[in-house]
Coordinates of C-alpha atoms in Angstrom, one line a residue:
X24 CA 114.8 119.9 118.6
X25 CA 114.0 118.3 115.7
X26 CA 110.9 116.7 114.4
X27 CA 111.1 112.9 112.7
X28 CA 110.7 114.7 109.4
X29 CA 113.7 116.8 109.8
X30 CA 115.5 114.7 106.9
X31 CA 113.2 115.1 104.5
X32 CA 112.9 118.9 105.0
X33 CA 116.7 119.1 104.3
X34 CA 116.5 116.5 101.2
X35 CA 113.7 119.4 99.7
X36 CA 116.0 122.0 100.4
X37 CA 114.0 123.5 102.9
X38 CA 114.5 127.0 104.7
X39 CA 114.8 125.9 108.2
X40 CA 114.1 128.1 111.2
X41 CA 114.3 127.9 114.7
X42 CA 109.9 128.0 116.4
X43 CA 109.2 127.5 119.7
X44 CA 112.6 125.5 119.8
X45 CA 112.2 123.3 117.1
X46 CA 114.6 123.7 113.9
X47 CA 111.2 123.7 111.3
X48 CA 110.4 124.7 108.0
X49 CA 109.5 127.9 107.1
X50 CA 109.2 127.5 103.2
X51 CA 109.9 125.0 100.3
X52 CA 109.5 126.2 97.1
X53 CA 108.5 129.5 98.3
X54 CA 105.3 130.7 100.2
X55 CA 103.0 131.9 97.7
X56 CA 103.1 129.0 95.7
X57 CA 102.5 126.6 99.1
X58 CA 99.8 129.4 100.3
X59 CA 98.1 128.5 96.6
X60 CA 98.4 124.8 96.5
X61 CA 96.6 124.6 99.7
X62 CA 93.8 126.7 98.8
X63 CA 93.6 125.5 95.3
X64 CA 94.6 121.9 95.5
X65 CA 96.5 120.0 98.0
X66 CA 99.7 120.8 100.4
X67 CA 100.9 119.3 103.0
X68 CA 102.8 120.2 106.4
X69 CA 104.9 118.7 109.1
X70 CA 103.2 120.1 112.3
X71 CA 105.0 117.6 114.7
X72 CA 106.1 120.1 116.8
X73 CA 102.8 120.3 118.4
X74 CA 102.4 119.0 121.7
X75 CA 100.5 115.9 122.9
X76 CA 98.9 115.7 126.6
X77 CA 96.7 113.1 127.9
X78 CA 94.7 113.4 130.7
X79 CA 93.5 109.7 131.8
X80 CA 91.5 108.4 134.8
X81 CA 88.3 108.3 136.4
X82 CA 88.5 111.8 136.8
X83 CA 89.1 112.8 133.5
X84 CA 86.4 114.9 132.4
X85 CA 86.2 116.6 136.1
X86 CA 89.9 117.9 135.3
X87 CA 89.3 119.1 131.9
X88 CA 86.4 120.8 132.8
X89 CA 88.4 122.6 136.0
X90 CA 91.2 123.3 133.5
X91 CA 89.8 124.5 130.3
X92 CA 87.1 127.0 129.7
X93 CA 85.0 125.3 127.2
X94 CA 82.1 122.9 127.8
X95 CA 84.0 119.3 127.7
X96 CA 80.8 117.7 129.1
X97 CA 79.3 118.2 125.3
X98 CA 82.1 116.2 123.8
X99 CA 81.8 112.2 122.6
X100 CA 84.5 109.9 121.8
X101 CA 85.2 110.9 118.0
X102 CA 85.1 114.4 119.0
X103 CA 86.8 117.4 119.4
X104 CA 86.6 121.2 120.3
X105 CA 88.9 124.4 120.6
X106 CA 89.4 125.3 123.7
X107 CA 91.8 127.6 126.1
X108 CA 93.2 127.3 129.3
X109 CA 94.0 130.3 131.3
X110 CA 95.4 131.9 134.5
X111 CA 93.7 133.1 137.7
X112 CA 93.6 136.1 136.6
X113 CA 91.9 135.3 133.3
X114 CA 94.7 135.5 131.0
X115 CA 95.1 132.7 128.5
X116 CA 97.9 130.1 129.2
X117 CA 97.5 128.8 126.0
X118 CA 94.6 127.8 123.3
X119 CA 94.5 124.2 122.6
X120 CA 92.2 121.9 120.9
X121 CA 90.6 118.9 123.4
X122 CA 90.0 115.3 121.8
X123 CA 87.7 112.7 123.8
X124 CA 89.0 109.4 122.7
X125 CA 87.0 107.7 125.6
X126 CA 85.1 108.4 129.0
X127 CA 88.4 108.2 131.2
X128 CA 90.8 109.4 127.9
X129 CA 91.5 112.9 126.8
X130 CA 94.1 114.4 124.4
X131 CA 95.2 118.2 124.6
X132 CA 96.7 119.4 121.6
X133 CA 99.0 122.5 122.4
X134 CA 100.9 124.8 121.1
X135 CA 104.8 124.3 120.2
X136 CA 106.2 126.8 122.6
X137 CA 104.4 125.9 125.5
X138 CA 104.5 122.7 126.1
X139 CA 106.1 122.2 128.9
X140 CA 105.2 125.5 130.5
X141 CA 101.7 123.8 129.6
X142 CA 102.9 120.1 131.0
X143 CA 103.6 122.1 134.1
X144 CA 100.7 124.2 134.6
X145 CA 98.3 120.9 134.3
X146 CA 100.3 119.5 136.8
X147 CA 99.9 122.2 139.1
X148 CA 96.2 122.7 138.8
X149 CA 95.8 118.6 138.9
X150 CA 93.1 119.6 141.7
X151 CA 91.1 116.0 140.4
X152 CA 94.3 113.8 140.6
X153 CA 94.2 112.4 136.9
X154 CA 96.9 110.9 135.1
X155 CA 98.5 113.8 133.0
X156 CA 100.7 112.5 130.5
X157 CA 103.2 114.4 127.8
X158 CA 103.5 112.9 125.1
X159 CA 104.8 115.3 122.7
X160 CA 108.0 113.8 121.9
X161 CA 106.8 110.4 120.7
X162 CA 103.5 111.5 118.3
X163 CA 104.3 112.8 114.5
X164 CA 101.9 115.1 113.0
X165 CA 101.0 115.8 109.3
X166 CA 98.0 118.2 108.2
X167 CA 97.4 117.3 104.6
X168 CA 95.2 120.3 103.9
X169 CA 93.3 121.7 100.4
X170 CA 90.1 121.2 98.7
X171 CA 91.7 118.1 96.9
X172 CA 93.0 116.7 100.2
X173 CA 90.6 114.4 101.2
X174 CA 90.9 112.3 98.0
X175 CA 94.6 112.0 98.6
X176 CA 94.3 110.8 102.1
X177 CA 91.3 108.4 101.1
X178 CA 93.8 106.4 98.8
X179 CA 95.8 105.4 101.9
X180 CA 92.9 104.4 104.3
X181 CA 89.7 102.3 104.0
X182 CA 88.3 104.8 106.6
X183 CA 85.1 106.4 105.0
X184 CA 86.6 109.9 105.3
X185 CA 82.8 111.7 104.4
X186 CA 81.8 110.3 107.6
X187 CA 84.9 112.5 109.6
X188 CA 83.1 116.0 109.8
X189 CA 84.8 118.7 111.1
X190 CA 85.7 118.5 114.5
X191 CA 85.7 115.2 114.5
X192 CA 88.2 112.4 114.3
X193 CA 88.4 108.9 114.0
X194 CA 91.1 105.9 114.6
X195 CA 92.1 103.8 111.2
X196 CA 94.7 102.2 109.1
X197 CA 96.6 104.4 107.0
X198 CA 99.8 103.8 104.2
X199 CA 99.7 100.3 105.6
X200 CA 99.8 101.2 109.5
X201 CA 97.4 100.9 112.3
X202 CA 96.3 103.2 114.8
X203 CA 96.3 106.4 113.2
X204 CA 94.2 109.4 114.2
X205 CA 92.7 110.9 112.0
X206 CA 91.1 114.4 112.3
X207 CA 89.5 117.3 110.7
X208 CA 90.3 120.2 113.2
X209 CA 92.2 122.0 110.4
X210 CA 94.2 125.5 110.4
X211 CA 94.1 126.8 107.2
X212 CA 90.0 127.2 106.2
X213 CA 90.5 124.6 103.8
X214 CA 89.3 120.7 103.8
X215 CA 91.8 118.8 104.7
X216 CA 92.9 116.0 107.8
X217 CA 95.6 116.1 110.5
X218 CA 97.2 112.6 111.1
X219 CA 99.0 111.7 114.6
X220 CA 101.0 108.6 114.9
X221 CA 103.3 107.2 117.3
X222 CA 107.0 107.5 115.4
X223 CA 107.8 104.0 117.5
X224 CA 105.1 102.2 115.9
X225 CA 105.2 103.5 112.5
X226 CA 107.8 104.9 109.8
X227 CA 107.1 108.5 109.5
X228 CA 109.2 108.8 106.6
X229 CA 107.0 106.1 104.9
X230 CA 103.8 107.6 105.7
X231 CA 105.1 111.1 103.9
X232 CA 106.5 109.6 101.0
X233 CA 103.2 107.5 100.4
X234 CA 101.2 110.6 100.9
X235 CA 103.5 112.7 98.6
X236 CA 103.0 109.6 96.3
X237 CA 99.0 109.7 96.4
X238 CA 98.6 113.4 95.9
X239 CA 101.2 113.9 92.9
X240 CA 98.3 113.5 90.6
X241 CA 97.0 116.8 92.3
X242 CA 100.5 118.6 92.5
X243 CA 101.0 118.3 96.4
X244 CA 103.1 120.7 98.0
X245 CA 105.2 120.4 100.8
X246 CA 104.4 123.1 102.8
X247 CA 106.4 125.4 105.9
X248 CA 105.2 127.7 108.9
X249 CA 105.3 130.6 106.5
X250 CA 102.7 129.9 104.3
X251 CA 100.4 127.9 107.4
X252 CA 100.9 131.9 108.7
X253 CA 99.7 133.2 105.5
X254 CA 96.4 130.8 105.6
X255 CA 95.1 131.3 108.9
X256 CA 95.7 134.6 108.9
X257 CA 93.5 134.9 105.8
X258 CA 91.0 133.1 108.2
X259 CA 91.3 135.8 110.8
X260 CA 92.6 132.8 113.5
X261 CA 94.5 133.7 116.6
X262 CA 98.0 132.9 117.0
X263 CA 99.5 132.5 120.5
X264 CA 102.0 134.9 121.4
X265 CA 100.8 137.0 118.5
X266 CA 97.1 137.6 119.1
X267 CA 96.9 135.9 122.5
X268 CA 98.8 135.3 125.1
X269 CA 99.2 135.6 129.5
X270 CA 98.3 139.2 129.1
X271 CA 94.8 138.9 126.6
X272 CA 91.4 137.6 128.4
X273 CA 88.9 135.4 126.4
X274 CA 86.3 137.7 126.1
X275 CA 88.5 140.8 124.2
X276 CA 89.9 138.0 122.0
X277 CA 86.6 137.5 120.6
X278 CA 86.8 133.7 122.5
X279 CA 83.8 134.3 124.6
X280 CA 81.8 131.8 122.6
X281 CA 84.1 129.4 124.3
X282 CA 84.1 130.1 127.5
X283 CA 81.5 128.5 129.5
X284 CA 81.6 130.2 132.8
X285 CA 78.2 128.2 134.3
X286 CA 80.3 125.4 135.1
X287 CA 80.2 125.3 138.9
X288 CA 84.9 125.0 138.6
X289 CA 87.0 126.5 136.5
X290 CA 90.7 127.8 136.8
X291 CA 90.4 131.6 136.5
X292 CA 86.4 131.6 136.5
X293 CA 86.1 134.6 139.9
X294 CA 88.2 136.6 137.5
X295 CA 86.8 135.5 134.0
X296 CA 83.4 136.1 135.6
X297 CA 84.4 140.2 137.0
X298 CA 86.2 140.8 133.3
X299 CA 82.2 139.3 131.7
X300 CA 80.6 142.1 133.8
X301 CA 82.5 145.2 133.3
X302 CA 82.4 147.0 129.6
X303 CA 85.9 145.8 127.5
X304 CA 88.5 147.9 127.4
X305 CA 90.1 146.9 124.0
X306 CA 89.2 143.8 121.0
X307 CA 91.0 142.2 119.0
X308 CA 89.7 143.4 115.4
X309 CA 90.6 142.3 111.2
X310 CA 91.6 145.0 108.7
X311 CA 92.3 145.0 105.1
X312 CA 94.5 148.0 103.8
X313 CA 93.5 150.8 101.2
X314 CA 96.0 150.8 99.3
X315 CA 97.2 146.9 98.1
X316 CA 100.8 147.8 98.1
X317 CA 100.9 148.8 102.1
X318 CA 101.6 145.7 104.1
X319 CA 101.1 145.4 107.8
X320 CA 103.5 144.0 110.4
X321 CA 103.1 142.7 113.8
X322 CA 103.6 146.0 116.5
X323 CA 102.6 148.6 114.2
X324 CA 100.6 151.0 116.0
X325 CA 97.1 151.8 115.3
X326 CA 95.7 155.4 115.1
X327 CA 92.0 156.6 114.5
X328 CA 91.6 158.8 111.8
X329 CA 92.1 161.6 114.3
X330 CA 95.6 160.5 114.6
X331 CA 95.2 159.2 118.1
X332 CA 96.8 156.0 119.3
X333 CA 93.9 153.5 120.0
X334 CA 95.7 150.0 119.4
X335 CA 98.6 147.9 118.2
X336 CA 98.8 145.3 114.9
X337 CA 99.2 141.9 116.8
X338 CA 99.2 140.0 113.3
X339 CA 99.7 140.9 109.6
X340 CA 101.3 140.8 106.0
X341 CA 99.7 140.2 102.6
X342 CA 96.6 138.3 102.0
X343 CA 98.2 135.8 98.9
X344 CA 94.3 135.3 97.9
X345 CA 93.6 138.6 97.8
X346 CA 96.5 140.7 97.1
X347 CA 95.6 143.3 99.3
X348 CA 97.6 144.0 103.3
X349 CA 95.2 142.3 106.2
X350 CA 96.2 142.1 109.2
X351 CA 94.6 141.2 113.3
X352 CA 95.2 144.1 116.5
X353 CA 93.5 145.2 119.4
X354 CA 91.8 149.1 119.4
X355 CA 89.6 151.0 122.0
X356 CA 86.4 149.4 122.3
X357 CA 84.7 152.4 120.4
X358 CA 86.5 151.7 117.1
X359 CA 86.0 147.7 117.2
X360 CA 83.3 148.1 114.3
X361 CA 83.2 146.6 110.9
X362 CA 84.0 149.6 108.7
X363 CA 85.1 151.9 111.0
X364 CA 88.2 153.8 109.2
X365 CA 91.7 153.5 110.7
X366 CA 95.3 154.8 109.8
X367 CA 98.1 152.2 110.6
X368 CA 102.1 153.7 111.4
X369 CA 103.8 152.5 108.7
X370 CA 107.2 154.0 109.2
X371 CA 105.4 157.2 111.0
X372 CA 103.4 157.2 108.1
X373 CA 99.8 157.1 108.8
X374 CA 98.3 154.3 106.0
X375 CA 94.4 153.9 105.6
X376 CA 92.8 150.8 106.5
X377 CA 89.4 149.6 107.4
X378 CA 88.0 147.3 110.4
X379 CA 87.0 144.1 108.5
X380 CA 85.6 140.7 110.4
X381 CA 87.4 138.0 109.8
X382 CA 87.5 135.4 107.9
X383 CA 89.1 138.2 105.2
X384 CA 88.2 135.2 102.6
X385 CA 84.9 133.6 102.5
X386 CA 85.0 129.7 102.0

């Protein structure tokens, strides 16, 4: 599948890979320099494949509340929260962000390569009868992302941007269209929006070449998958598939701050509730590498200094900011301290490395 941006990623000469079934880009003009811009300055990135699934109806709160784990009750309209759903045997279907756009209107946000398995586990679990509505294939999404971001967006909209805080979002005109969401529930640690639009009611092309337009006076860079890895990595954020997935719980994720399990329903509660009251057998832990020219890679296994085998890498490479290998795994229970020592397998060579909390860079 391709996203409405496809075009213009082959115009820029793009590397394009295939992710979660999309044909996306994975760099421009190389990583490190889109990792930089977007720390430094401004970059911006085609996150269309995305998916988009309303839940609508009288019932609408009662079926997000059975099928996600956070606290939807707390939202507003103009707000948003992350959030994940999972299976009844606590393991994560997917994490997801949750936008109330009114008392009977809700927006999932998932992830790429799950949308329809997604689609079709909401449909299942529809114990509340709401109006559960995929949208994916109609919405465009740009995160325009960096510390110089919001004055790039701000020349397109008369929306008062200060007044969107994070994890919040508001509706607006924007490059001369109506009806554009506009959110700060960024990816990357950085200030920055995420834009939705409808491509039927809008030109997508348009509203990337006037945003390319507004932030050339900070150097704007197009930016791929690769260097939106890089970034959240460096933020110590999961990535599904990598660092969660069917077979991870919420609680040895490090996601038990969001999972509300006084909530009299919830899909997978009995089982979230028995994992709660038993010690953890594994967590999911940062690290940053001794020596800055070892990098980690995702399956490397993880030994104690001992030399026995207490975990796997479920995330890594090089932190850009830092120079320096980081990476995200799970280990015993015992060893999930900040500075406990470590030895990663890089090709059966053990390599030092210390248990760091994320975020490896402090914004």
């Amino acid at each position: 599948m391709k996203t409405a941006f496809y075009d213009i990623h082959q115009q820029l000469n793009a590397k394009i890979i295939d992710f979660g079934g999309f044909d996306m880009p994975v760099q421009y003009s190389g990583i490190q320099k889109e990792h930089l811009a977007v720390r430094n300055a401004v970059g911006m990135f085609d996150v269309s494949h995305m998916g988009e699934i309303y839940i609508r109806g009288d019932n609408a709160l009662k079926a997000v509340q059975y099928l996600t784990i956070n606290d939807a009750s707390k939202l507003y309209p103009g707000k948003a929260q992350y959030s994940c759903m999972c299976y009844e045997d606590g393991g994560i279907v997917d994490d997801l962000l949750v936008y109330m756009i009114s008392e009977d209107n809700y927006l999932l946000v998932v992830n790429a390569s799950n949308i329809e398995k997604d689609y079709q586990w909401l449909l299942k679990n529809n114990k509340y009868n709401a109006d559960i509505i995929n949208v994916s294939d109609d919405i465009c999404l740009l995160a325009v992302q960096g510390p110089k971001a919001p004055e790039v967006v701000q020349k397109l909209t008369d929306t008062d941007l200060s007044a969107i805080k994070f994890y919040t979002f508001q509706y607006g005109s924007l490059a001369g269209y109506d009806d554009i969401m506009i959110s700060a529930t960024g990816y990357t640690g950085e200030k920055g929006f995420e834009l939705y639009f409808d491509k039927n009611k809008t030109s997508p092309e348009k509203i990337w070449n006037k945003l390319m337009e507004a932030g050339q006076p900070f150097d704007i860079q197009p930016a791929g998958l690769g260097a939106r890895d890089t970034l959240r990595l460096e933020m110590g954020l999961p990535l599904y598939g990598n660092d969660i997935g069917a077979e991870t719980n919420p609680f040895e994720a490090k996601l038990g701050w969001i999972t509300k399990l006084d909530k009299k329903e919830l899909v997978g509660k009995e089982a979230l509730e028995e994992i709660k009251s038993k010690p953890l057998r594994r967590k999911l832990i940062g690290f940053k590498m001794k020596e800055k020219k070892k990098f980690p890679r995702k399956g490397y296994p993880i030994h104690s200094e001992s030399g026995d085998a207490v975990g796997e890498v479920t995330s890594g490479g090089l932190s850009i900011s830092l120079g320096q290998g980081i990476g995200m795994g799970y280990v015993r229970t015992d060893l999930a301290e900040e500075g406990i020592p470590i030895n990663l397998m890089i090709r059966k060579k053990p390599e030092a490395a210390e248990i760091t909390k994320p975020p490896f860079i402090k914004q």
